[in-house]
Coordinates of C-alpha atoms and ligand atoms in Angstrom, one line a residue:
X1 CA 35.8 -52.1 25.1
X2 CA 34.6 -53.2 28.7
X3 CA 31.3 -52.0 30.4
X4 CA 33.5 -51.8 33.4
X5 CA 36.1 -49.5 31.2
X6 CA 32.9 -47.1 29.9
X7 CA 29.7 -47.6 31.8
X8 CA 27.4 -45.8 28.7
X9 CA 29.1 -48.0 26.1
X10 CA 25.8 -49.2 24.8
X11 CA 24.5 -45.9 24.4
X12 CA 27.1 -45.1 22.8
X13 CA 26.9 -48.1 20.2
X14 CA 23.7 -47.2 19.7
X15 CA 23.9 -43.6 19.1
X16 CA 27.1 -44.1 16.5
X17 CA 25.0 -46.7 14.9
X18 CA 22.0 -44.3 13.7
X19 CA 24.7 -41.2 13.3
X20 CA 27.1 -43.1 11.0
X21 CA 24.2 -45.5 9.1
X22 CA 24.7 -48.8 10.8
X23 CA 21.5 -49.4 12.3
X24 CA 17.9 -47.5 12.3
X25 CA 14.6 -47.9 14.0
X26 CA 12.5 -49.8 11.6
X27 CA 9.8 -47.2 10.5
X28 CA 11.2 -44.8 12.8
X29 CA 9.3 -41.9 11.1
X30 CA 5.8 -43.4 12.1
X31 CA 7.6 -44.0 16.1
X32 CA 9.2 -46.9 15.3
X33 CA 7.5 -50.4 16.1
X34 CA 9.2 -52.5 19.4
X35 CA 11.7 -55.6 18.6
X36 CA 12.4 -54.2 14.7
X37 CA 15.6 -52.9 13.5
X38 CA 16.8 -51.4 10.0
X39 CA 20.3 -51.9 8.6
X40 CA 21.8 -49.0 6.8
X41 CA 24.3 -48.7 4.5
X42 CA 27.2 -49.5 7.0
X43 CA 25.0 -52.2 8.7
X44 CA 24.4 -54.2 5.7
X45 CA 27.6 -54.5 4.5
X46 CA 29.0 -55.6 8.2
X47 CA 26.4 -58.1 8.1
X48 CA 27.0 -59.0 5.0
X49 CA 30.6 -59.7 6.0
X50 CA 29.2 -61.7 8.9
X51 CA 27.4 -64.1 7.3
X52 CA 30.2 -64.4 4.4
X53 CA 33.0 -65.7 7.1
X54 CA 30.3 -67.8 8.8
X55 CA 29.7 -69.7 5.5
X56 CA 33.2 -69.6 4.4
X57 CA 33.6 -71.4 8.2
X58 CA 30.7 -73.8 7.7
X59 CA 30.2 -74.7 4.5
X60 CA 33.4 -73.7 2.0
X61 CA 36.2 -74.9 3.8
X62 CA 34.4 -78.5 4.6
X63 CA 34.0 -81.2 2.7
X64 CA 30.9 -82.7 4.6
X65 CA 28.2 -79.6 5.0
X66 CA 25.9 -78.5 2.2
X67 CA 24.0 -75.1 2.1
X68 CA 20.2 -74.6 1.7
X69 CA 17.8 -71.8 1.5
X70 CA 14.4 -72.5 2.5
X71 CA 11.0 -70.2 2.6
X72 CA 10.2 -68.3 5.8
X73 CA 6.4 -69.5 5.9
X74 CA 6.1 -73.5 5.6
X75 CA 3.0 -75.8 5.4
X76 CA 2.0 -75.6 9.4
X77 CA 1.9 -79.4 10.1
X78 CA 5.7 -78.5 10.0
X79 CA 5.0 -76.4 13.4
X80 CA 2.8 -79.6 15.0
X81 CA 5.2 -82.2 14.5
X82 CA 8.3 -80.1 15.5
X83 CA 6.9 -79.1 19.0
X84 CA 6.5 -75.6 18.6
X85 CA 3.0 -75.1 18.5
X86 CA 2.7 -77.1 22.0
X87 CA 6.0 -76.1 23.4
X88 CA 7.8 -73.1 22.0
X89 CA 6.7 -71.0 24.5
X90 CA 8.1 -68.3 27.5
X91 CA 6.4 -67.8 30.8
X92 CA 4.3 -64.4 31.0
X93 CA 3.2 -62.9 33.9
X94 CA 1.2 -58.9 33.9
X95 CA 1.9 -56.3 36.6
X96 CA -1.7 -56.1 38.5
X97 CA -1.8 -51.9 38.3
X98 CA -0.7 -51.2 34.8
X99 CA -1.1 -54.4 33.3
X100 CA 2.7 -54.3 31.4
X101 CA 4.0 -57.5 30.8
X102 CA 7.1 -59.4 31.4
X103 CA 8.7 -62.5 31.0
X104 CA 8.4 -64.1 34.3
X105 CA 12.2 -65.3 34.0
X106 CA 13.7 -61.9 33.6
X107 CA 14.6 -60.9 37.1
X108 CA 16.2 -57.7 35.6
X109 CA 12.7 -57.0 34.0
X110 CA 10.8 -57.2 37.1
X111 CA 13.3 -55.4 39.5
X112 CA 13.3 -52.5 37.1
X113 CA 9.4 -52.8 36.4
X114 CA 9.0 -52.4 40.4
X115 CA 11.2 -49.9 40.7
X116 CA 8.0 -47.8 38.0
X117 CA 5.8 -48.2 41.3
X118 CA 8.1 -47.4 43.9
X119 CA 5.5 -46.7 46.7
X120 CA 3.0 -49.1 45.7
X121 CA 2.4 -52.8 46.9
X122 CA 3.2 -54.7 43.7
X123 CA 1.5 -58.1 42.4
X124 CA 1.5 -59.9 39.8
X125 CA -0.7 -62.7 37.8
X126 CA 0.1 -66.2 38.0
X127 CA 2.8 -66.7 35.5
X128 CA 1.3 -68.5 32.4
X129 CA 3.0 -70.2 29.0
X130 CA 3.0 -67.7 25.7
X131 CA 3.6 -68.8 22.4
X132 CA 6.2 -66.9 20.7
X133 CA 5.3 -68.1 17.3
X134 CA 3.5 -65.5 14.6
X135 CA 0.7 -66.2 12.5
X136 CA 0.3 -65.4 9.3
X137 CA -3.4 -65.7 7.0
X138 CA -2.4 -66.7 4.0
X139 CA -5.2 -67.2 0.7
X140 CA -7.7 -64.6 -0.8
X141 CA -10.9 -66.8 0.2
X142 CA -12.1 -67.8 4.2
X143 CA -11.2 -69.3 5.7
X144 CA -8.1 -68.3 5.4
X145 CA -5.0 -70.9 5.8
X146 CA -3.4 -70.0 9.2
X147 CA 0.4 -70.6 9.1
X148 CA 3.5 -69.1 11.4
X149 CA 6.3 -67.3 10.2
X150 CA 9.4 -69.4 11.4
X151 CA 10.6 -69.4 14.8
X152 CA 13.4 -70.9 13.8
X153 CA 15.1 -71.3 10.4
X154 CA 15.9 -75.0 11.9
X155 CA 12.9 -76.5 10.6
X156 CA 13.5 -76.1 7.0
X157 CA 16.7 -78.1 7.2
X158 CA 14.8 -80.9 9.0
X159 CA 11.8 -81.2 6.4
X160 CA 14.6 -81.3 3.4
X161 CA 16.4 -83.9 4.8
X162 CA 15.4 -86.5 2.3
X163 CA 15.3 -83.7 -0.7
X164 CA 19.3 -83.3 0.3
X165 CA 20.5 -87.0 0.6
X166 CA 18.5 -88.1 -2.8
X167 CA 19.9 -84.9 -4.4
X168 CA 23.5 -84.5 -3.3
X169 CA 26.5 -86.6 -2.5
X170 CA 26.2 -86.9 0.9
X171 CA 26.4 -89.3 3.9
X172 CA 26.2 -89.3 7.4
X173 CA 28.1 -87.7 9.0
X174 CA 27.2 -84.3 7.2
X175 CA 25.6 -81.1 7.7
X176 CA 23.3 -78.7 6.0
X177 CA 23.9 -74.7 6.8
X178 CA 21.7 -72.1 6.4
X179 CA 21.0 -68.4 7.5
X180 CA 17.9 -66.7 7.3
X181 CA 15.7 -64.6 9.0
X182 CA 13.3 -66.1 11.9
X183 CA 10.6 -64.4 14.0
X184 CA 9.6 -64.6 17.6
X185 CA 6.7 -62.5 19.3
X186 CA 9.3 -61.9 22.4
X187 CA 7.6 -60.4 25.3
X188 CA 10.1 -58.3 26.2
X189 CA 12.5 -57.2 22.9
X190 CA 15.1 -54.8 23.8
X191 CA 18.6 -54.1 24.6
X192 CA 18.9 -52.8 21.1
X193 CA 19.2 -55.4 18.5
X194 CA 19.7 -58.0 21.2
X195 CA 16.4 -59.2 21.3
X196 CA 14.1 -58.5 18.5
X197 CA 11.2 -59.8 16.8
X198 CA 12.7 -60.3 13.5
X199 CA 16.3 -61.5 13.3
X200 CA 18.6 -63.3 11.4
X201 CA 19.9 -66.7 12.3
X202 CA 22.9 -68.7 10.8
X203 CA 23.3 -72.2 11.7
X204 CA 24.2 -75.7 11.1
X205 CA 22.4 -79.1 11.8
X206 CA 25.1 -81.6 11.8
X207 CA 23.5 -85.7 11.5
X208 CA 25.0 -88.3 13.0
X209 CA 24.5 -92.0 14.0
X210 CA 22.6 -92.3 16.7
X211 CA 25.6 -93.0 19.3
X212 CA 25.8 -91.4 22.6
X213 CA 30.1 -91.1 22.2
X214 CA 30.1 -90.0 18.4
X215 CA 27.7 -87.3 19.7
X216 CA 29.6 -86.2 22.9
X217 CA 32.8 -86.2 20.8
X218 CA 30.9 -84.2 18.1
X219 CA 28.9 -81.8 20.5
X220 CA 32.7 -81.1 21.8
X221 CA 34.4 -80.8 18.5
X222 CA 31.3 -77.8 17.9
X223 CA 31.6 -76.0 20.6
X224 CA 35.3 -75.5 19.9
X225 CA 35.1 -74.5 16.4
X226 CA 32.2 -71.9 17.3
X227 CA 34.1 -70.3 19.7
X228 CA 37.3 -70.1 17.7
X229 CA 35.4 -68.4 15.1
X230 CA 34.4 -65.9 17.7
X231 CA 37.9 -65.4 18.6
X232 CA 39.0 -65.0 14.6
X233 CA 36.7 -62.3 14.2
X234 CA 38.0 -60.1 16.7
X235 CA 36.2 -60.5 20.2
X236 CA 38.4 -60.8 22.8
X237 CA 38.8 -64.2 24.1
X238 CA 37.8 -62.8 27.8
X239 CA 34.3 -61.9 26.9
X240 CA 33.5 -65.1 25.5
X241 CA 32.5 -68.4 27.7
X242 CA 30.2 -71.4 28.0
X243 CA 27.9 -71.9 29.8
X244 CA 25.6 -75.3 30.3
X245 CA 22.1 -75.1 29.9
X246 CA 20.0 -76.4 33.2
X247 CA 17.5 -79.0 32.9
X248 CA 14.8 -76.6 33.5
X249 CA 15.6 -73.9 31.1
X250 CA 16.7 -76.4 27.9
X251 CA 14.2 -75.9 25.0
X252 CA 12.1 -78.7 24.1
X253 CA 14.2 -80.1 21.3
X254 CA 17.3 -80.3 23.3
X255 CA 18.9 -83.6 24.9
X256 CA 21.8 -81.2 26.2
X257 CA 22.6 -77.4 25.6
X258 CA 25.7 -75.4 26.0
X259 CA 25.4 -71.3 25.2
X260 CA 28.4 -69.3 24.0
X261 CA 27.6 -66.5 25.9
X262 CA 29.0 -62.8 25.8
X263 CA 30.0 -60.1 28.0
X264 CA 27.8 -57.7 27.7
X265 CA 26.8 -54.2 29.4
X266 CA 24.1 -55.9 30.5
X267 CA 25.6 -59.2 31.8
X268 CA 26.6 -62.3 30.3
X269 CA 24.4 -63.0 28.0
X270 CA 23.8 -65.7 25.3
X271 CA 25.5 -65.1 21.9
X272 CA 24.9 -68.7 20.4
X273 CA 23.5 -72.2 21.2
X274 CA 24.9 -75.3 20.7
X275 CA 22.7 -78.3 20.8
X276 CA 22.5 -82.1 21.2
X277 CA 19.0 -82.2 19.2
X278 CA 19.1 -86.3 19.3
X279 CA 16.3 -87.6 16.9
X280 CA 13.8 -85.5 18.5
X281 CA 13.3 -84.2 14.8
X282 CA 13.8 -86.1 12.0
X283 CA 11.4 -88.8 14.4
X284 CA 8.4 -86.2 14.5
X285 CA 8.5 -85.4 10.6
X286 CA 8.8 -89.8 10.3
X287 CA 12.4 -89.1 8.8
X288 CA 15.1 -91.7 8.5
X289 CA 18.2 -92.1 6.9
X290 CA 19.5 -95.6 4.8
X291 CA 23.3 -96.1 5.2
X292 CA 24.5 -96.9 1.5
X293 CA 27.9 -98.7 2.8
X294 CA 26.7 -101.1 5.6
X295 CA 22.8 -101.0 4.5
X296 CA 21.2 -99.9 7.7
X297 CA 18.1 -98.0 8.2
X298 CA 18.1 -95.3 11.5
X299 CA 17.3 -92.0 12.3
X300 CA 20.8 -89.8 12.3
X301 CA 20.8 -87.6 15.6
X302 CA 21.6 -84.1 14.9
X303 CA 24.3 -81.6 17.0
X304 CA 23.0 -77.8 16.2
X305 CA 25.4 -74.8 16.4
X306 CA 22.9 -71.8 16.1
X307 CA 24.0 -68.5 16.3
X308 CA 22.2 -64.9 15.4
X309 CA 23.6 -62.6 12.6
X310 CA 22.1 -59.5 14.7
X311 CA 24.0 -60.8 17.9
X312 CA 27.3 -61.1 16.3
X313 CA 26.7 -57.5 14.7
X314 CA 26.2 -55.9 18.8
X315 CA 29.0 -57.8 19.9
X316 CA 31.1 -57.2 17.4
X317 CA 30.4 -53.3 17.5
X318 CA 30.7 -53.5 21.2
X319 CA 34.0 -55.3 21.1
X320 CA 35.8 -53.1 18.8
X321 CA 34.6 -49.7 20.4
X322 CA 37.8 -48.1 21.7
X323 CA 38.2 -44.5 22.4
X324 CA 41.3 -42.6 22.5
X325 CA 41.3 -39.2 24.0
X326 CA 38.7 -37.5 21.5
X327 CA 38.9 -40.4 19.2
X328 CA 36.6 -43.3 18.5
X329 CA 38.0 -46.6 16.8
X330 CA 36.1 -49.5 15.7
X331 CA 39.0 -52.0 15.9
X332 CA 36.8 -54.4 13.6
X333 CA 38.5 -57.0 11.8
X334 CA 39.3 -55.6 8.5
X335 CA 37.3 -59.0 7.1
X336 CA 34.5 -57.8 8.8
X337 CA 34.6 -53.5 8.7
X338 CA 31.8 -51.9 6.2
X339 CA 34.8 -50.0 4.1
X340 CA 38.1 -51.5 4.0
X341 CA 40.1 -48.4 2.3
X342 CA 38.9 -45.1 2.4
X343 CA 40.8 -42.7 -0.6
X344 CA 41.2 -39.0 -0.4
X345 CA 43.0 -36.8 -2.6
X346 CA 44.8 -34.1 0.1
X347 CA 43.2 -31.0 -0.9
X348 CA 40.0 -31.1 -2.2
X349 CA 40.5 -28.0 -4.4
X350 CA 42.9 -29.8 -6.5
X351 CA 41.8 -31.1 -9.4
X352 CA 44.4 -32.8 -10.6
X353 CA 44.6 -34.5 -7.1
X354 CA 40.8 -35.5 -7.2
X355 CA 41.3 -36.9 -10.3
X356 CA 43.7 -39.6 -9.4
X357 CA 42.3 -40.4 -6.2
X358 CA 39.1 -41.0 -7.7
X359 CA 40.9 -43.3 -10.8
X360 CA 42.2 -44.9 -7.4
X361 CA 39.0 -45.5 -6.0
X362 CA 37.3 -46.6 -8.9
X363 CA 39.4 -49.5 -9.5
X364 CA 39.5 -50.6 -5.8
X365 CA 36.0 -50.6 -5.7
X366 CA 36.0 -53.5 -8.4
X367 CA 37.6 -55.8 -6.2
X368 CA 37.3 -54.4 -2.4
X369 CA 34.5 -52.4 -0.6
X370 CA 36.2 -48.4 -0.5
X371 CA 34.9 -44.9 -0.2
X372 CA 35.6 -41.8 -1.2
X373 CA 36.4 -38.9 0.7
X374 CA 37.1 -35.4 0.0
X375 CA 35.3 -33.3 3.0
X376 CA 37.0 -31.0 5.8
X377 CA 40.9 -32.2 6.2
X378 CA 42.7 -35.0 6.1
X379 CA 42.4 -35.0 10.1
X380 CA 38.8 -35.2 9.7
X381 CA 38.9 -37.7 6.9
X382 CA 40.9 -40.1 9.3
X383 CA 38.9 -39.6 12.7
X384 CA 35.4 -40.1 10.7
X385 CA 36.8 -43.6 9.4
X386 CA 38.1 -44.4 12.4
X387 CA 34.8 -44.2 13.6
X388 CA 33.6 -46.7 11.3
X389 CA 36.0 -49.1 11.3
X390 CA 37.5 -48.8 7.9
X391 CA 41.3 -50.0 8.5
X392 CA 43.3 -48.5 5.9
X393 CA 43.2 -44.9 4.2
X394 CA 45.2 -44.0 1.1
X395 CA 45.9 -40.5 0.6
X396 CA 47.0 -39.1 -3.0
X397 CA 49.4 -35.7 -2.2
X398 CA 51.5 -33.8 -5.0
X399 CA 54.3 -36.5 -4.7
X400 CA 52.1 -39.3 -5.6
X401 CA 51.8 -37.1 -9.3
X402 CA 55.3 -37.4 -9.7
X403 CA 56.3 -41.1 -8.2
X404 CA 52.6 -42.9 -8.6
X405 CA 53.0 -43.7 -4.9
X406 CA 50.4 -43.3 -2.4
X407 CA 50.6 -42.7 1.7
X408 CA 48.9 -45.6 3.3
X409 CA 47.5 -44.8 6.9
X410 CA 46.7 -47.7 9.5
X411 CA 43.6 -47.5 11.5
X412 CA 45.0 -48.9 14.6
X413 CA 49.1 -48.0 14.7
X414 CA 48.4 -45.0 12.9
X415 CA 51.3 -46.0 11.2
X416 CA 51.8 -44.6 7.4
X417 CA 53.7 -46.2 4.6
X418 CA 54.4 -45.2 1.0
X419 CA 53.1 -48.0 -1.6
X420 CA 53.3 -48.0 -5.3
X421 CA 49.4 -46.9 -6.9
X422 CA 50.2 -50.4 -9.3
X423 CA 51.0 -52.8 -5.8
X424 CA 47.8 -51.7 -4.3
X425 CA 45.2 -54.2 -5.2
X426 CA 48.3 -56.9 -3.9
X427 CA 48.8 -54.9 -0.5
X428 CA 45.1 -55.0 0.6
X429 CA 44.2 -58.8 -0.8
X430 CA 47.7 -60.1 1.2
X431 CA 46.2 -58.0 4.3
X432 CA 42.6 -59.6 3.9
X433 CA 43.2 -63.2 2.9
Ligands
GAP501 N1 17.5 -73.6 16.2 C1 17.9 -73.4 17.5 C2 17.5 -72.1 18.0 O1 16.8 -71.3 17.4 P1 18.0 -70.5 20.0 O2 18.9 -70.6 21.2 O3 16.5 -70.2 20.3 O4 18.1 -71.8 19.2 C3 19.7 -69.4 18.5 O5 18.4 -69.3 19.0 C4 20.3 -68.0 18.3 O6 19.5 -67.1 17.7 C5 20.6 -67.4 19.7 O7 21.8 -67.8 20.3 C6 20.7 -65.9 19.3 O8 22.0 -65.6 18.8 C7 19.7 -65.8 18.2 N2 18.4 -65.3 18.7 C8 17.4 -66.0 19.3 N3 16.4 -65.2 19.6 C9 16.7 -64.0 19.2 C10 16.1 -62.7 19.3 N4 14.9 -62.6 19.8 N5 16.7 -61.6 18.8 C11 17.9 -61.7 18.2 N6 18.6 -62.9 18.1 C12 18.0 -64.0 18.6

């Protein structure tokens, strides 16, 4: 649904998030603590889904991308050579009466920030660099070994480079995936999960030979595929854009930088970046690459797609938010919804009716995420899923004893259909796959 269409839609994410289990404020009974978020039951397993697709995108269905997993906290020469200690930084600038803080490139921040003082002269400090990069003491004795937790995942593809060439089949041109949590001390986390201090980030480093076409070409081919996937997953095609990075705001790394960016209640705003990263890595960690075939020695350049699990999860949510007279719907993709069948038996004082929906439920659970539900009425029971995005309920009535057939209810036609208890497991895997 459109800001434009429901002007408190993000309130309204927000608040069915905590109600229904998606999302929590970390340590929320000790007030919470800025720019950290908790999944709940619902939130993990729509996350989960996420980062399935992505990696059945990325890595599964190519022949030329490997997968890693490497540690959060890495030796800190990593940092040096990469830049970030020097460069990974935001501009800061503090309000001179109530010393708050802002990033001085957030002109919504510092409107609404002088709109707190309304009668006062406002001024500000100089605006000066702040490293968004968190330190960690790691050891028992002192001095104690400082490191960083990672500010991007990025860096632990880089650093394996040579590890994944001696130890798997591949050549340039190939990539290495991987999603995993990153950490930035952002001045200003907020917008709900849109900008936090721990988030989750899935991406791809793509090498290349060093060749200004073959990267153009490859930067293109990127930038189509990641917004396709966008598309797949449900958001609507007219919320999604690019949009080229200027000179001035590109982050050190970066030759070039488009943004797949989002409409969001609070503007356009960037849901993943796509990078020309050149050599600018492997070169600091002294990396090169030796061509088996044609026995050259160069540095591959890389082409990045980085997008953030947490990012996908907000738009997705507000996407799919519909409402229909009293009704919510999360129009999720069914590949991507928490629950993807939700099984009642109609009355609930029946026990001959619970019984069989529950058999029912316990053997779609095996193979597909369901629930079971057998509060208030079926009206209830429908609008409560609905609300969650689960697109198909099965209901087991007094027929279904009789024929072994149950009534299938779509999420968004409403529709209902009478399916054999026995085709079941075939009628949800031909609607998911
Ligand atoms: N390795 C490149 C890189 O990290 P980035 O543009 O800084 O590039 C990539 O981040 C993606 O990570 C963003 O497009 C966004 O989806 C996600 N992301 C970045 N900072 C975030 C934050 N503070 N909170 C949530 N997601 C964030």
């Amino acid at each position: 649904m459109n800001v434009d269409d429901n002007p408190n839609l993000m309130d309204k994410v927000t608040a069915l998030c905590k109600r229904r289990g998606f999302i929590f404020p970390s340590s929320e009974i000790y007030g919470g603590l800025q720019g950290f978020w908790d999944y709940g039951p619902l939130g993990v397993e729509l996350k989960n889904n996420i980062k399935r697709e992505w990696w059945k995108k990325m890595v599964y269905e190519r022949e030329d991308v490997v997968g890693i997993d490497a540690a959060i906290i890495m030796n800190p020469e990593v940092w040096k050579a990469s830049g970030h200690l020097e460069a990974f930084t935001d501009p800061l600038m503090e309000c001179k009466i109530c010393h708050q803080r802002v990033r001085a490139d957030n002109k919504e921040a510092i409107t609404e920030h002088e709109k707190s003082h309304k009668d006062k002269e406002i001024k500000w400090t100089e605006p000066r660099s702040f490293n968004l990069m968190t330190e960690v003491f790691l050891g028992v004795t002192e001095p104690k070994l400082k490191s960083y937790l990672r500010g991007e995942i990025t860096q632990g593809a880089f650093v394996n480079f040579q590890n994944v060439v001696n130890s798997s089949r591949v050549k340039v041109p190939f990539g290495i995936a991987q999603i995993g949590k990153a950490f930035r001390n952002e001045i200003t986390p907020g917008n709900f999960i849109f900008r936090m201090r721990e988030f989750e980030q899935m991406e791809l480093e793509y090498f290349i030979k060093p060749n200004e076409e073959e990267s153009k070409n490859t930067f293109e081919y990127f930038k189509k595929l990641r917004i396709e996937w966008y598309e797949f997953l449900g958001i609507k095609k007219e919320n999604l854009r690019f949009r080229e990075h200027e000179d001035d705001e590109r982050a050190h790394y970066a030759r070039y930088a488009t943004d797949i960016e989002y409409n969001s209640p609070f503007g356009w705003k960037e849901f993943e970046g796509i990078h020309n990263r050149g050599d600018y890595d492997l070169k600091n960690h002294r990396l090169s690459y030796h061509d088996p075939e044609s026995g050259e020695n160069y540095i591959p350049w890389v082409i990045e797609t980085s997008g953030g699990v947490d990012r996908a999860a907000l738009f997705l949510l507000l996407d799919s938010y519909h409402e229909e007279e009293k009704r919510v719907i999360l129009k999720l993709n069914p590949k991507i919804a928490p629950y993807k069948v939700a099984v009642f038996p109609l009355l609930a004082n029946k026990p001959e009716l619970v019984d069989k929906a529950k058999e029912i439920y316990l053997n779609l659970k095996l193979k597909i995420n369901s629930v079971f539900d057998a509060r208030g009425n079926i009206g209830k029971r429908y609008f409560a899923q609905d609300e969650i995005g689960t697109p198909w309920c099965v209901t087991v009535d007094f027929k279904s004893l009789e024929d072994d057939m149950v009534t299938i209810r779509d999420r968004d036609s409403a529709g209902q259909e009478r399916v054999g208890i026995g085709k079941l497991g075939e009628y949800f895997d031909s609607k998911l796959n």
